[in-house]
PDB file of C-alpha atoms and ligand atoms in Angstrom:
ATOM      1  CA  PHE A   1     -34.993   1.246 -82.640  1.00 61.00           C
ATOM      2  CA  ASN A   2     -36.698   2.023 -85.874  1.00 64.00           C
ATOM      3  CA  PHE A   3     -33.664   1.593 -88.004  1.00 63.00           C
ATOM      4  CA  PRO A   4     -33.452   2.316 -91.779  1.00 67.00           C
ATOM      5  CA  GLU A   5     -32.834  -0.774 -93.930  1.00 67.00           C
ATOM      6  CA  THR A   6     -30.216   0.780 -96.123  1.00 72.00           C
ATOM      7  CA  PHE A   7     -27.518   2.742 -94.442  1.00 78.00           C
ATOM      8  CA  SER A   8     -24.188   4.081 -95.540  1.00 89.00           C
ATOM      9  CA  ARG A   9     -21.438   5.422 -93.355  1.00 94.00           C
ATOM     10  CA  PRO A  10     -21.535   9.208 -92.826  1.00 95.00           C
ATOM     11  CA  ALA A  11     -19.065  11.634 -94.407  1.00 97.00           C
ATOM     12  CA  LEU A  12     -16.705  13.766 -92.363  1.00 98.00           C
ATOM     13  CA  PHE A  13     -16.841  17.559 -92.760  1.00 98.00           C
ATOM     14  CA  ASP A  14     -15.475  20.626 -91.076  1.00 98.00           C
ATOM     15  CA  PHE A  15     -17.861  22.171 -88.586  1.00 98.00           C
ATOM     16  CA  GLU A  16     -16.747  25.298 -86.727  1.00 97.00           C
ATOM     17  CA  GLY A  17     -13.179  24.125 -87.144  1.00 97.00           C
ATOM     18  CA  VAL A  18     -13.870  20.599 -85.870  1.00 98.00           C
ATOM     19  CA  SER A  19     -14.240  17.376 -87.920  1.00 98.00           C
ATOM     20  CA  MET A  20     -17.808  16.208 -87.545  1.00 98.00           C
ATOM     21  CA  ILE A  21     -20.544  14.032 -89.027  1.00 98.00           C
ATOM     22  CA  ASN A  22     -24.187  14.998 -89.472  1.00 97.00           C
ATOM     23  CA  PHE A  23     -25.386  12.813 -86.561  1.00 96.00           C
ATOM     24  CA  PHE A  24     -23.800  15.314 -84.185  1.00 98.00           C
ATOM     25  CA  THR A  25     -24.560  18.579 -85.976  1.00 98.00           C
ATOM     26  CA  ASP A  26     -28.089  18.086 -87.366  1.00 96.00           C
ATOM     27  CA  ASN A  27     -29.682  19.358 -84.166  1.00 97.00           C
ATOM     28  CA  TRP A  28     -27.202  22.176 -83.640  1.00 98.00           C
ATOM     29  CA  GLU A  29     -29.578  24.985 -82.765  1.00 98.00           C
ATOM     30  CA  ASN A  30     -31.320  22.930 -80.077  1.00 98.00           C
ATOM     31  CA  ILE A  31     -27.970  21.772 -78.744  1.00 98.00           C
ATOM     32  CA  GLN A  32     -26.571  25.258 -78.411  1.00 98.00           C
ATOM     33  CA  ASN A  33     -29.808  26.480 -76.801  1.00 98.00           C
ATOM     34  CA  PHE A  34     -29.969  23.527 -74.419  1.00 98.00           C
ATOM     35  CA  LYS A  35     -31.092  24.628 -70.967  1.00 98.00           C
ATOM     36  CA  ALA A  36     -28.922  23.033 -68.323  1.00 98.00           C
ATOM     37  CA  ARG A  37     -30.053  22.819 -64.707  1.00 98.00           C
ATOM     38  CA  PRO A  38     -27.670  23.668 -61.875  1.00 98.00           C
ATOM     39  CA  ASP A  39     -27.596  20.068 -60.639  1.00 98.00           C
ATOM     40  CA  ASP A  40     -26.931  18.509 -64.075  1.00 98.00           C
ATOM     41  CA  ILE A  41     -23.720  16.505 -64.311  1.00 98.00           C
ATOM     42  CA  LEU A  42     -21.979  16.617 -67.662  1.00 98.00           C
ATOM     43  CA  VAL A  43     -19.795  13.618 -68.537  1.00 99.00           C
ATOM     44  CA  ALA A  44     -17.374  14.948 -71.145  1.00 99.00           C
ATOM     45  CA  THR A  45     -14.808  12.888 -73.024  1.00 99.00           C
ATOM     46  CA  TYR A  46     -13.019  12.436 -76.298  1.00 99.00           C
ATOM     47  CA  PRO A  47     -14.611   9.289 -77.808  1.00 99.00           C
ATOM     48  CA  LYS A  48     -13.254   6.006 -76.361  1.00 98.00           C
ATOM     49  CA  ALA A  49     -11.681   7.510 -73.248  1.00 99.00           C
ATOM     50  CA  GLY A  50     -13.940   5.691 -70.774  1.00 98.00           C
ATOM     51  CA  THR A  51     -17.257   7.497 -71.171  1.00 98.00           C
ATOM     52  CA  THR A  52     -19.426   4.443 -70.567  1.00 98.00           C
ATOM     53  CA  TRP A  53     -17.398   3.384 -67.558  1.00 98.00           C
ATOM     54  CA  VAL A  54     -17.748   6.722 -65.767  1.00 98.00           C
ATOM     55  CA  SER A  55     -21.371   7.113 -66.876  1.00 98.00           C
ATOM     56  CA  TYR A  56     -22.194   3.759 -65.301  1.00 98.00           C
ATOM     57  CA  ILE A  57     -20.323   4.627 -62.085  1.00 98.00           C
ATOM     58  CA  LEU A  58     -22.301   7.875 -61.811  1.00 98.00           C
ATOM     59  CA  ASP A  59     -25.536   6.070 -62.574  1.00 98.00           C
ATOM     60  CA  LEU A  60     -24.896   3.548 -59.783  1.00 97.00           C
ATOM     61  CA  LEU A  61     -23.816   6.219 -57.311  1.00 98.00           C
ATOM     62  CA  TYR A  62     -27.020   8.188 -57.807  1.00 97.00           C
ATOM     63  CA  PHE A  63     -29.609   5.600 -58.790  1.00 96.00           C
ATOM     64  CA  GLY A  64     -28.161   2.177 -57.983  1.00 94.00           C
ATOM     65  CA  ASN A  65     -30.323   1.676 -54.909  1.00 90.00           C
ATOM     66  CA  THR A  66     -33.408   3.704 -55.625  1.00 87.00           C
ATOM     67  CA  ALA A  67     -34.366   2.510 -59.083  1.00 83.00           C
ATOM     68  CA  PRO A  68     -33.762  -1.237 -59.669  1.00 86.00           C
ATOM     69  CA  GLU A  69     -35.803  -1.277 -62.904  1.00 90.00           C
ATOM     70  CA  ARG A  70     -33.456   1.317 -64.322  1.00 93.00           C
ATOM     71  CA  GLN A  71     -30.660  -1.239 -64.007  1.00 93.00           C
ATOM     72  CA  THR A  72     -32.564  -4.099 -65.612  1.00 93.00           C
ATOM     73  CA  ASP A  73     -34.625  -2.374 -68.318  1.00 93.00           C
ATOM     74  CA  LEU A  74     -32.899   0.790 -69.441  1.00 95.00           C
ATOM     75  CA  PRO A  75     -29.768   0.771 -71.617  1.00 95.00           C
ATOM     76  CA  ILE A  76     -27.053   3.163 -70.504  1.00 96.00           C
ATOM     77  CA  TYR A  77     -27.596   5.433 -73.530  1.00 95.00           C
ATOM     78  CA  MET A  78     -31.166   6.041 -72.341  1.00 94.00           C
ATOM     79  CA  ARG A  79     -30.089   6.731 -68.756  1.00 96.00           C
ATOM     80  CA  VAL A  80     -27.298   9.086 -69.767  1.00 98.00           C
ATOM     81  CA  PRO A  81     -28.377  10.901 -72.948  1.00 98.00           C
ATOM     82  CA  PHE A  82     -25.733  11.712 -75.546  1.00 98.00           C
ATOM     83  CA  LEU A  83     -26.474  15.404 -75.873  1.00 98.00           C
ATOM     84  CA  GLU A  84     -25.450  16.159 -79.462  1.00 98.00           C
ATOM     85  CA  ALA A  85     -26.583  12.844 -80.955  1.00 98.00           C
ATOM     86  CA  VAL A  86     -29.300  12.491 -83.562  1.00 95.00           C
ATOM     87  CA  ILE A  87     -29.226   8.774 -84.342  1.00 86.00           C
ATOM     88  CA  PRO A  88     -31.760   7.382 -86.826  1.00 78.00           C
ATOM     89  CA  GLY A  89     -34.537   5.584 -84.976  1.00 79.00           C
ATOM     90  CA  LEU A  90     -33.857   7.153 -81.567  1.00 84.00           C
ATOM     91  CA  PRO A  91     -35.081  10.385 -79.948  1.00 93.00           C
ATOM     92  CA  SER A  92     -32.390  13.066 -80.136  1.00 97.00           C
ATOM     93  CA  GLY A  93     -30.036  13.523 -77.195  1.00 98.00           C
ATOM     94  CA  VAL A  94     -31.632  16.877 -76.417  1.00 98.00           C
ATOM     95  CA  GLU A  95     -35.124  15.342 -76.415  1.00 98.00           C
ATOM     96  CA  LEU A  96     -33.972  12.535 -74.144  1.00 97.00           C
ATOM     97  CA  ALA A  97     -32.241  14.926 -71.758  1.00 98.00           C
ATOM     98  CA  ASP A  98     -35.266  17.228 -71.671  1.00 97.00           C
ATOM     99  CA  SER A  99     -37.498  14.277 -70.836  1.00 96.00           C
ATOM    100  CA  LEU A 100     -35.411  13.015 -67.906  1.00 96.00           C
ATOM    101  CA  CYS A 101     -37.237  13.421 -64.638  1.00 91.00           C
ATOM    102  CA  THR A 102     -34.438  12.206 -62.377  1.00 91.00           C
ATOM    103  CA  THR A 103     -32.219  14.470 -60.326  1.00 96.00           C
ATOM    104  CA  PRO A 104     -29.442  14.901 -61.069  1.00 98.00           C
ATOM    105  CA  ARG A 105     -29.569  14.470 -64.807  1.00 98.00           C
ATOM    106  CA  LEU A 106     -26.467  12.725 -66.144  1.00 98.00           C
ATOM    107  CA  ILE A 107     -25.638  13.985 -69.618  1.00 98.00           C
ATOM    108  CA  LYS A 108     -22.886  12.767 -71.938  1.00 98.00           C
ATOM    109  CA  THR A 109     -21.033  14.829 -74.505  1.00 99.00           C
ATOM    110  CA  HIS A 110     -18.017  14.444 -76.755  1.00 99.00           C
ATOM    111  CA  LEU A 111     -18.038  18.098 -77.782  1.00 98.00           C
ATOM    112  CA  PRO A 112     -14.737  19.929 -77.416  1.00 98.00           C
ATOM    113  CA  VAL A 113     -14.883  22.467 -74.630  1.00 98.00           C
ATOM    114  CA  GLN A 114     -15.459  25.471 -76.908  1.00 98.00           C
ATOM    115  CA  LEU A 115     -18.636  23.905 -78.362  1.00 98.00           C
ATOM    116  CA  VAL A 116     -20.295  22.922 -75.064  1.00 98.00           C
ATOM    117  CA  PRO A 117     -23.641  24.758 -74.741  1.00 98.00           C
ATOM    118  CA  LYS A 118     -23.045  27.857 -72.629  1.00 98.00           C
ATOM    119  CA  SER A 119     -25.872  27.086 -70.258  1.00 98.00           C
ATOM    120  CA  PHE A 120     -23.725  24.400 -68.559  1.00 98.00           C
ATOM    121  CA  TRP A 121     -21.147  27.044 -67.630  1.00 98.00           C
ATOM    122  CA  GLU A 122     -23.749  29.658 -66.689  1.00 98.00           C
ATOM    123  CA  GLN A 123     -25.449  27.205 -64.336  1.00 98.00           C
ATOM    124  CA  ASN A 124     -22.090  26.201 -62.868  1.00 98.00           C
ATOM    125  CA  CYS A 125     -22.845  22.519 -63.591  1.00 98.00           C
ATOM    126  CA  ARG A 126     -20.444  19.854 -62.425  1.00 98.00           C
ATOM    127  CA  VAL A 127     -18.364  18.456 -65.276  1.00 99.00           C
ATOM    128  CA  VAL A 128     -16.644  15.079 -65.081  1.00 99.00           C
ATOM    129  CA  TYR A 129     -14.008  14.845 -67.796  1.00 99.00           C
ATOM    130  CA  VAL A 130     -12.223  11.576 -68.578  1.00 99.00           C
ATOM    131  CA  ALA A 131      -9.019  11.534 -70.607  1.00 99.00           C
ATOM    132  CA  ARG A 132      -7.087   8.560 -71.943  1.00 99.00           C
ATOM    133  CA  ASN A 133      -3.552   8.448 -73.297  1.00 99.00           C
ATOM    134  CA  ALA A 134      -3.412   9.231 -76.997  1.00 99.00           C
ATOM    135  CA  LYS A 135      -1.999   5.896 -78.154  1.00 98.00           C
ATOM    136  CA  ASP A 136      -4.596   3.670 -76.495  1.00 98.00           C
ATOM    137  CA  ASN A 137      -7.296   6.185 -77.339  1.00 98.00           C
ATOM    138  CA  ALA A 138      -6.335   6.027 -81.028  1.00 99.00           C
ATOM    139  CA  VAL A 139      -6.362   2.207 -81.011  1.00 98.00           C
ATOM    140  CA  SER A 140      -9.732   2.010 -79.280  1.00 98.00           C
ATOM    141  CA  TYR A 141     -11.216   4.595 -81.653  1.00 98.00           C
ATOM    142  CA  PHE A 142      -9.920   2.633 -84.660  1.00 98.00           C
ATOM    143  CA  HIS A 143     -11.655  -0.566 -83.550  1.00 98.00           C
ATOM    144  CA  PHE A 144     -14.811   1.331 -82.672  1.00 98.00           C
ATOM    145  CA  ASP A 145     -15.002   2.884 -86.132  1.00 98.00           C
ATOM    146  CA  ARG A 146     -14.504  -0.507 -87.730  1.00 98.00           C
ATOM    147  CA  MET A 147     -17.544  -1.937 -85.990  1.00 97.00           C
ATOM    148  CA  ASN A 148     -19.803   1.122 -85.843  1.00 96.00           C
ATOM    149  CA  MET A 149     -21.504   1.791 -89.180  1.00 93.00           C
ATOM    150  CA  GLY A 150     -22.545   5.188 -87.830  1.00 94.00           C
ATOM    151  CA  GLN A 151     -18.934   6.375 -88.065  1.00 97.00           C
ATOM    152  CA  PRO A 152     -16.703   7.102 -91.089  1.00 98.00           C
ATOM    153  CA  ASP A 153     -14.751   4.109 -92.380  1.00 97.00           C
ATOM    154  CA  PRO A 154     -11.326   3.961 -90.679  1.00 98.00           C
ATOM    155  CA  VAL A 155      -9.948   2.064 -93.748  1.00 97.00           C
ATOM    156  CA  ASP A 156      -6.943   0.474 -92.019  1.00 98.00           C
ATOM    157  CA  TRP A 157      -4.793   1.080 -88.962  1.00 98.00           C
ATOM    158  CA  SER A 158      -2.074   3.177 -90.556  1.00 98.00           C
ATOM    159  CA  THR A 159      -4.584   5.359 -92.428  1.00 98.00           C
ATOM    160  CA  ASP A 160      -6.602   5.806 -89.276  1.00 98.00           C
ATOM    161  CA  LEU A 161      -3.583   6.638 -87.128  1.00 98.00           C
ATOM    162  CA  GLN A 162      -2.712   9.378 -89.616  1.00 98.00           C
ATOM    163  CA  LYS A 163      -6.277  10.705 -89.346  1.00 98.00           C
ATOM    164  CA  PHE A 164      -5.966  10.722 -85.564  1.00 99.00           C
ATOM    165  CA  LYS A 165      -2.744  12.758 -85.771  1.00 98.00           C
ATOM    166  CA  ASP A 166      -4.289  15.131 -88.316  1.00 98.00           C
ATOM    167  CA  GLY A 167      -7.381  15.724 -86.182  1.00 98.00           C
ATOM    168  CA  LYS A 168      -9.557  14.104 -88.843  1.00 98.00           C
ATOM    169  CA  LYS A 169     -11.475  11.814 -86.510  1.00 98.00           C
ATOM    170  CA  VAL A 170     -15.011  12.731 -85.463  1.00 98.00           C
ATOM    171  CA  PHE A 171     -14.891  15.418 -82.725  1.00 98.00           C
ATOM    172  CA  GLY A 172     -11.595  16.714 -84.026  1.00 98.00           C
ATOM    173  CA  PRO A 173      -8.094  16.537 -82.589  1.00 98.00           C
ATOM    174  CA  TRP A 174      -7.595  14.519 -79.403  1.00 99.00           C
ATOM    175  CA  TYR A 175      -4.818  16.990 -78.490  1.00 98.00           C
ATOM    176  CA  ASP A 176      -7.079  20.057 -78.444  1.00 98.00           C
ATOM    177  CA  HIS A 177      -9.854  18.145 -76.695  1.00 98.00           C
ATOM    178  CA  VAL A 178      -7.849  16.968 -73.681  1.00 98.00           C
ATOM    179  CA  CYS A 179      -5.945  20.257 -73.411  1.00 98.00           C
ATOM    180  CA  GLY A 180      -9.082  22.367 -73.819  1.00 98.00           C
ATOM    181  CA  TYR A 181     -10.788  20.901 -70.753  1.00 98.00           C
ATOM    182  CA  TRP A 182      -7.488  20.906 -68.854  1.00 98.00           C
ATOM    183  CA  GLU A 183      -7.056  24.645 -69.440  1.00 98.00           C
ATOM    184  CA  LYS A 184     -10.699  25.294 -68.638  1.00 98.00           C
ATOM    185  CA  LYS A 185      -9.927  24.290 -65.058  1.00 96.00           C
ATOM    186  CA  HIS A 186      -8.083  27.593 -64.636  1.00 94.00           C
ATOM    187  CA  THR A 187     -11.268  29.610 -65.092  1.00 97.00           C
ATOM    188  CA  TYR A 188     -13.954  27.099 -64.117  1.00 98.00           C
ATOM    189  CA  SER A 189     -13.424  25.124 -60.951  1.00 97.00           C
ATOM    190  CA  ASN A 190     -16.333  22.698 -61.201  1.00 98.00           C
ATOM    191  CA  ILE A 191     -14.461  20.208 -63.418  1.00 98.00           C
ATOM    192  CA  HIS A 192     -13.205  16.873 -62.131  1.00 98.00           C
ATOM    193  CA  TYR A 193     -10.489  15.746 -64.534  1.00 98.00           C
ATOM    194  CA  MET A 194      -9.989  11.975 -64.496  1.00 98.00           C
ATOM    195  CA  PHE A 195      -7.628   9.619 -66.298  1.00 98.00           C
ATOM    196  CA  PHE A 196      -8.538   6.230 -67.748  1.00 99.00           C
ATOM    197  CA  GLU A 197      -5.155   4.892 -66.625  1.00 99.00           C
ATOM    198  CA  ASP A 198      -5.870   5.847 -62.996  1.00 98.00           C
ATOM    199  CA  MET A 199      -9.212   4.074 -63.206  1.00 98.00           C
ATOM    200  CA  VAL A 200      -7.597   0.874 -64.445  1.00 98.00           C
ATOM    201  CA  GLU A 201      -4.891   1.143 -61.791  1.00 98.00           C
ATOM    202  CA  ASP A 202      -7.268   1.622 -58.867  1.00 98.00           C
ATOM    203  CA  THR A 203     -10.953   1.919 -59.647  1.00 98.00           C
ATOM    204  CA  GLY A 204     -11.929   2.106 -55.971  1.00 98.00           C
ATOM    205  CA  ARG A 205      -9.673   5.094 -55.346  1.00 98.00           C
ATOM    206  CA  GLU A 206     -11.097   6.884 -58.388  1.00 98.00           C
ATOM    207  CA  VAL A 207     -14.673   6.199 -57.264  1.00 98.00           C
ATOM    208  CA  GLU A 208     -13.775   7.665 -53.884  1.00 98.00           C
ATOM    209  CA  ARG A 209     -12.269  10.787 -55.477  1.00 98.00           C
ATOM    210  CA  LEU A 210     -15.318  11.141 -57.669  1.00 98.00           C
ATOM    211  CA  CYS A 211     -17.594  10.955 -54.606  1.00 98.00           C
ATOM    212  CA  SER A 212     -15.588  13.618 -52.905  1.00 98.00           C
ATOM    213  CA  PHE A 213     -15.877  15.933 -55.933  1.00 98.00           C
ATOM    214  CA  LEU A 214     -19.626  15.306 -56.047  1.00 98.00           C
ATOM    215  CA  GLY A 215     -20.058  15.809 -52.318  1.00 98.00           C
ATOM    216  CA  LEU A 216     -21.453  12.286 -51.894  1.00 98.00           C
ATOM    217  CA  SER A 217     -21.005  10.475 -48.612  1.00 97.00           C
ATOM    218  CA  THR A 218     -21.563   7.021 -50.118  1.00 97.00           C
ATOM    219  CA  PRO A 219     -20.590   4.405 -47.489  1.00 97.00           C
ATOM    220  CA  THR A 220     -17.439   2.381 -48.103  1.00 97.00           C
ATOM    221  CA  GLU A 221     -19.318  -0.923 -48.548  1.00 97.00           C
ATOM    222  CA  GLU A 222     -21.530   0.671 -51.174  1.00 97.00           C
ATOM    223  CA  ARG A 223     -18.538   2.097 -52.986  1.00 98.00           C
ATOM    224  CA  ASP A 224     -16.875  -1.327 -52.896  1.00 98.00           C
ATOM    225  CA  ARG A 225     -19.995  -2.893 -54.358  1.00 97.00           C
ATOM    226  CA  ILE A 226     -20.058  -0.325 -57.163  1.00 98.00           C
ATOM    227  CA  THR A 227     -16.355  -0.812 -57.846  1.00 98.00           C
ATOM    228  CA  LYS A 228     -16.956  -4.546 -58.302  1.00 98.00           C
ATOM    229  CA  GLY A 229     -20.051  -3.960 -60.426  1.00 97.00           C
ATOM    230  CA  VAL A 230     -18.196  -1.738 -62.894  1.00 98.00           C
ATOM    231  CA  HIS A 231     -15.353  -4.169 -63.484  1.00 98.00           C
ATOM    232  CA  PHE A 232     -14.652  -4.679 -67.198  1.00 98.00           C
ATOM    233  CA  ASP A 233     -15.900  -8.293 -67.171  1.00 98.00           C
ATOM    234  CA  ALA A 234     -19.147  -7.351 -65.414  1.00 98.00           C
ATOM    235  CA  MET A 235     -19.794  -4.499 -67.845  1.00 98.00           C
ATOM    236  CA  LYS A 236     -18.992  -6.673 -70.849  1.00 98.00           C
ATOM    237  CA  GLN A 237     -21.605  -9.222 -69.712  1.00 97.00           C
ATOM    238  CA  ASN A 238     -24.273  -6.611 -68.965  1.00 97.00           C
ATOM    239  CA  ASN A 239     -26.548  -6.129 -71.985  1.00 96.00           C
ATOM    240  CA  MET A 240     -27.856  -2.847 -70.610  1.00 96.00           C
ATOM    241  CA  ILE A 241     -24.320  -1.464 -70.552  1.00 97.00           C
ATOM    242  CA  ASN A 242     -22.390  -3.183 -73.348  1.00 97.00           C
ATOM    243  CA  TYR A 243     -24.218  -1.566 -76.311  1.00 96.00           C
ATOM    244  CA  SER A 244     -25.206  -4.971 -77.695  1.00 93.00           C
ATOM    245  CA  THR A 245     -28.699  -3.541 -78.277  1.00 87.00           C
ATOM    246  CA  VAL A 246     -27.487  -1.045 -80.904  1.00 89.00           C
ATOM    247  CA  PRO A 247     -28.031  -2.350 -84.460  1.00 86.00           C
ATOM    248  CA  LEU A 248     -25.453   0.012 -85.975  1.00 89.00           C
ATOM    249  CA  MET A 249     -22.694  -1.844 -84.187  1.00 93.00           C
ATOM    250  CA  ASP A 250     -21.323  -5.127 -85.487  1.00 94.00           C
ATOM    251  CA  PHE A 251     -19.852  -7.037 -82.568  1.00 95.00           C
ATOM    252  CA  LYS A 252     -18.595  -9.722 -84.951  1.00 96.00           C
ATOM    253  CA  ILE A 253     -16.091  -7.121 -86.159  1.00 97.00           C
ATOM    254  CA  SER A 254     -15.184  -5.886 -82.667  1.00 97.00           C
ATOM    255  CA  PRO A 255     -17.135  -5.701 -79.391  1.00 97.00           C
ATOM    256  CA  PHE A 256     -17.834  -2.365 -77.705  1.00 97.00           C
ATOM    257  CA  MET A 257     -16.189  -3.637 -74.510  1.00 97.00           C
ATOM    258  CA  ARG A 258     -13.105  -4.707 -76.379  1.00 98.00           C
ATOM    259  CA  LYS A 259     -10.088  -5.084 -74.050  1.00 98.00           C
ATOM    260  CA  GLY A 260     -10.244  -2.392 -71.405  1.00 98.00           C
ATOM    261  CA  LYS A 261      -6.465  -2.281 -70.988  1.00 98.00           C
ATOM    262  CA  VAL A 262      -3.683   0.263 -70.710  1.00 98.00           C
ATOM    263  CA  GLY A 263      -0.906  -0.417 -73.228  1.00 98.00           C
ATOM    264  CA  ASP A 264      -2.774  -2.296 -75.958  1.00 98.00           C
ATOM    265  CA  TRP A 265      -1.231   0.269 -78.348  1.00 98.00           C
ATOM    266  CA  LYS A 266       1.926  -1.859 -78.218  1.00 98.00           C
ATOM    267  CA  ASN A 267       0.062  -4.528 -80.180  1.00 98.00           C
ATOM    268  CA  HIS A 268      -0.783  -2.031 -82.929  1.00 98.00           C
ATOM    269  CA  PHE A 269       1.963   0.558 -83.391  1.00 98.00           C
ATOM    270  CA  THR A 270       4.985  -0.435 -85.453  1.00 98.00           C
ATOM    271  CA  VAL A 271       8.343   0.851 -84.223  1.00 98.00           C
ATOM    272  CA  ALA A 272       8.321   3.495 -86.960  1.00 98.00           C
ATOM    273  CA  GLN A 273       4.756   4.547 -86.234  1.00 98.00           C
ATOM    274  CA  ASN A 274       5.624   4.878 -82.576  1.00 98.00           C
ATOM    275  CA  GLU A 275       8.677   7.055 -83.199  1.00 98.00           C
ATOM    276  CA  GLN A 276       6.788   9.324 -85.577  1.00 98.00           C
ATOM    277  CA  PHE A 277       3.878   9.525 -83.195  1.00 98.00           C
ATOM    278  CA  ASP A 278       6.125  10.507 -80.268  1.00 98.00           C
ATOM    279  CA  GLU A 279       7.722  13.256 -82.335  1.00 98.00           C
ATOM    280  CA  HIS A 280       4.379  14.654 -83.475  1.00 98.00           C
ATOM    281  CA  TYR A 281       2.986  14.337 -79.927  1.00 98.00           C
ATOM    282  CA  LYS A 282       5.836  16.367 -78.474  1.00 98.00           C
ATOM    283  CA  GLN A 283       5.065  19.192 -80.888  1.00 98.00           C
ATOM    284  CA  ARG A 284       1.319  19.133 -80.326  1.00 98.00           C
ATOM    285  CA  MET A 285       1.606  18.960 -76.536  1.00 98.00           C
ATOM    286  CA  LYS A 286       4.544  21.291 -75.964  1.00 98.00           C
ATOM    287  CA  ASN A 287       2.479  24.058 -74.386  1.00 96.00           C
ATOM    288  CA  THR A 288       0.613  22.057 -71.766  1.00 97.00           C
ATOM    289  CA  THR A 289       1.334  20.778 -68.279  1.00 97.00           C
ATOM    290  CA  LEU A 290      -0.976  17.821 -68.950  1.00 98.00           C
ATOM    291  CA  GLN A 291       0.803  14.456 -68.605  1.00 98.00           C
ATOM    292  CA  PHE A 292      -0.362  10.974 -69.574  1.00 98.00           C
ATOM    293  CA  ARG A 293       0.784   7.467 -68.813  1.00 98.00           C
ATOM    294  CA  THR A 294       0.947   5.016 -71.733  1.00 98.00           C
ATOM    295  CA  GLN A 295       1.575   2.103 -69.399  1.00 98.00           C
ATOM    296  CA  ILE A 296       0.934   1.411 -65.737  1.00 97.00           C
TER     297      ILE A 296
HETATM  298  P1  A3P B   1     -10.960  -0.581 -75.513  1.00 62.08           P
HETATM  299  O1  A3P B   1     -11.462  -0.423 -76.913  1.00 62.08           O
HETATM  300  O2  A3P B   1      -9.502  -0.234 -75.411  1.00 62.08           O
HETATM  301  O3  A3P B   1     -11.250  -1.909 -74.923  1.00 62.08           O
HETATM  302  P2  A3P B   1     -16.089   4.852 -74.316  1.00 62.08           P
HETATM  303  O4  A3P B   1     -17.053   4.367 -73.318  1.00 62.08           O
HETATM  304  O5  A3P B   1     -15.609   6.238 -74.083  1.00 62.08           O
HETATM  305  O6  A3P B   1     -16.570   4.608 -75.706  1.00 62.08           O
HETATM  306  O7  A3P B   1     -14.751   3.982 -74.119  1.00 62.08           O
HETATM  307  C1  A3P B   1     -14.704   2.629 -74.460  1.00 62.08           C
HETATM  308  C2  A3P B   1     -13.396   2.055 -73.995  1.00 62.08           C
HETATM  309  O8  A3P B   1     -13.432   1.950 -72.552  1.00 62.08           O
HETATM  310  C3  A3P B   1     -13.147   0.653 -74.516  1.00 62.08           C
HETATM  311  O9  A3P B   1     -11.724   0.517 -74.601  1.00 62.08           O
HETATM  312  C4  A3P B   1     -13.736  -0.174 -73.390  1.00 62.08           C
HETATM  313  O10 A3P B   1     -13.316  -1.517 -73.359  1.00 62.08           O
HETATM  314  C5  A3P B   1     -13.209   0.595 -72.192  1.00 62.08           C
HETATM  315  N1  A3P B   1     -13.926   0.267 -70.953  1.00 62.08           N
HETATM  316  C6  A3P B   1     -15.241   0.371 -70.706  1.00 62.08           C
HETATM  317  N2  A3P B   1     -15.538  -0.078 -69.478  1.00 62.08           N
HETATM  318  C7  A3P B   1     -14.363  -0.460 -68.919  1.00 62.08           C
HETATM  319  C8  A3P B   1     -13.979  -1.013 -67.658  1.00 62.08           C
HETATM  320  N3  A3P B   1     -14.885  -1.273 -66.719  1.00 62.08           N
HETATM  321  N4  A3P B   1     -12.684  -1.285 -67.448  1.00 62.08           N
HETATM  322  C9  A3P B   1     -11.748  -1.036 -68.390  1.00 62.08           C
HETATM  323  N5  A3P B   1     -12.043  -0.506 -69.603  1.00 62.08           N
HETATM  324  C10 A3P B   1     -13.329  -0.226 -69.864  1.00 62.08           C
END
């Protein structure tokens, strides 16, 4: 990192109808013109839904055995470029992705489905989408924005929860994001839609389902090894995975691998906040078949 000494949190603005910050729009032309390859795998999520977890699983499935130095020397954000990111002191996500010489390329995005570069669809790339229930997602995003100086200031929990409901978090409304990719499945079959709650409930089963989507015949023992390796505690300890190398993040405020639980929202929502949230949620989600679990 070649990180600027003075830094202030970025401002939120409307970008093509979505709340954004300049770190994800500055490179827009190159992002939209990005040339995907047919074997690229796009990991798409709303922020804090389990992006790093699934990225690491994919990385181990494809490169766990063949490239040991990748595991010891290369942080996850270098292995799986964040397509739309232009972070001070780092090559842009597009530059990183273009420079990858592995096959397949694993590429991460938080863009809502309508803003994904069209090349991914034209090349019929595989898309792995991870969704997390709104309440835990909102809590995780709040703590992330507290500790990440590259994000707008969340102020306090109740202010931030209101922003979440209003779609004023970076990458826009959670509701449109999860529903957008869910609906996309009707017209584009190469999406594997996963749930954070299912991964917590039975990681091994989800790894197996992922392999079957990807057409991988990874042996059971290997899958078991990966399942153990991606346990929350193992990832939290792993400096190549836990984002401890990113100077923008202040782990004294909150670690990147924070709790990794389903249902932590119960420690944050007041009874009133919960009732109001449920009411608003019902309205926002009334036209979808998509269902989430807020506890397991
Ligand atoms: P919490 O803040 O609730 O702990 P992303 O990678 O999309 O930014 O998501 C981060 C969230 O996923 C954090 O949630 C993090 O702890 C959780 N997470 C990451 N790896 C995990 C794992 N192996 N098991 C459970 N949760 C995990």
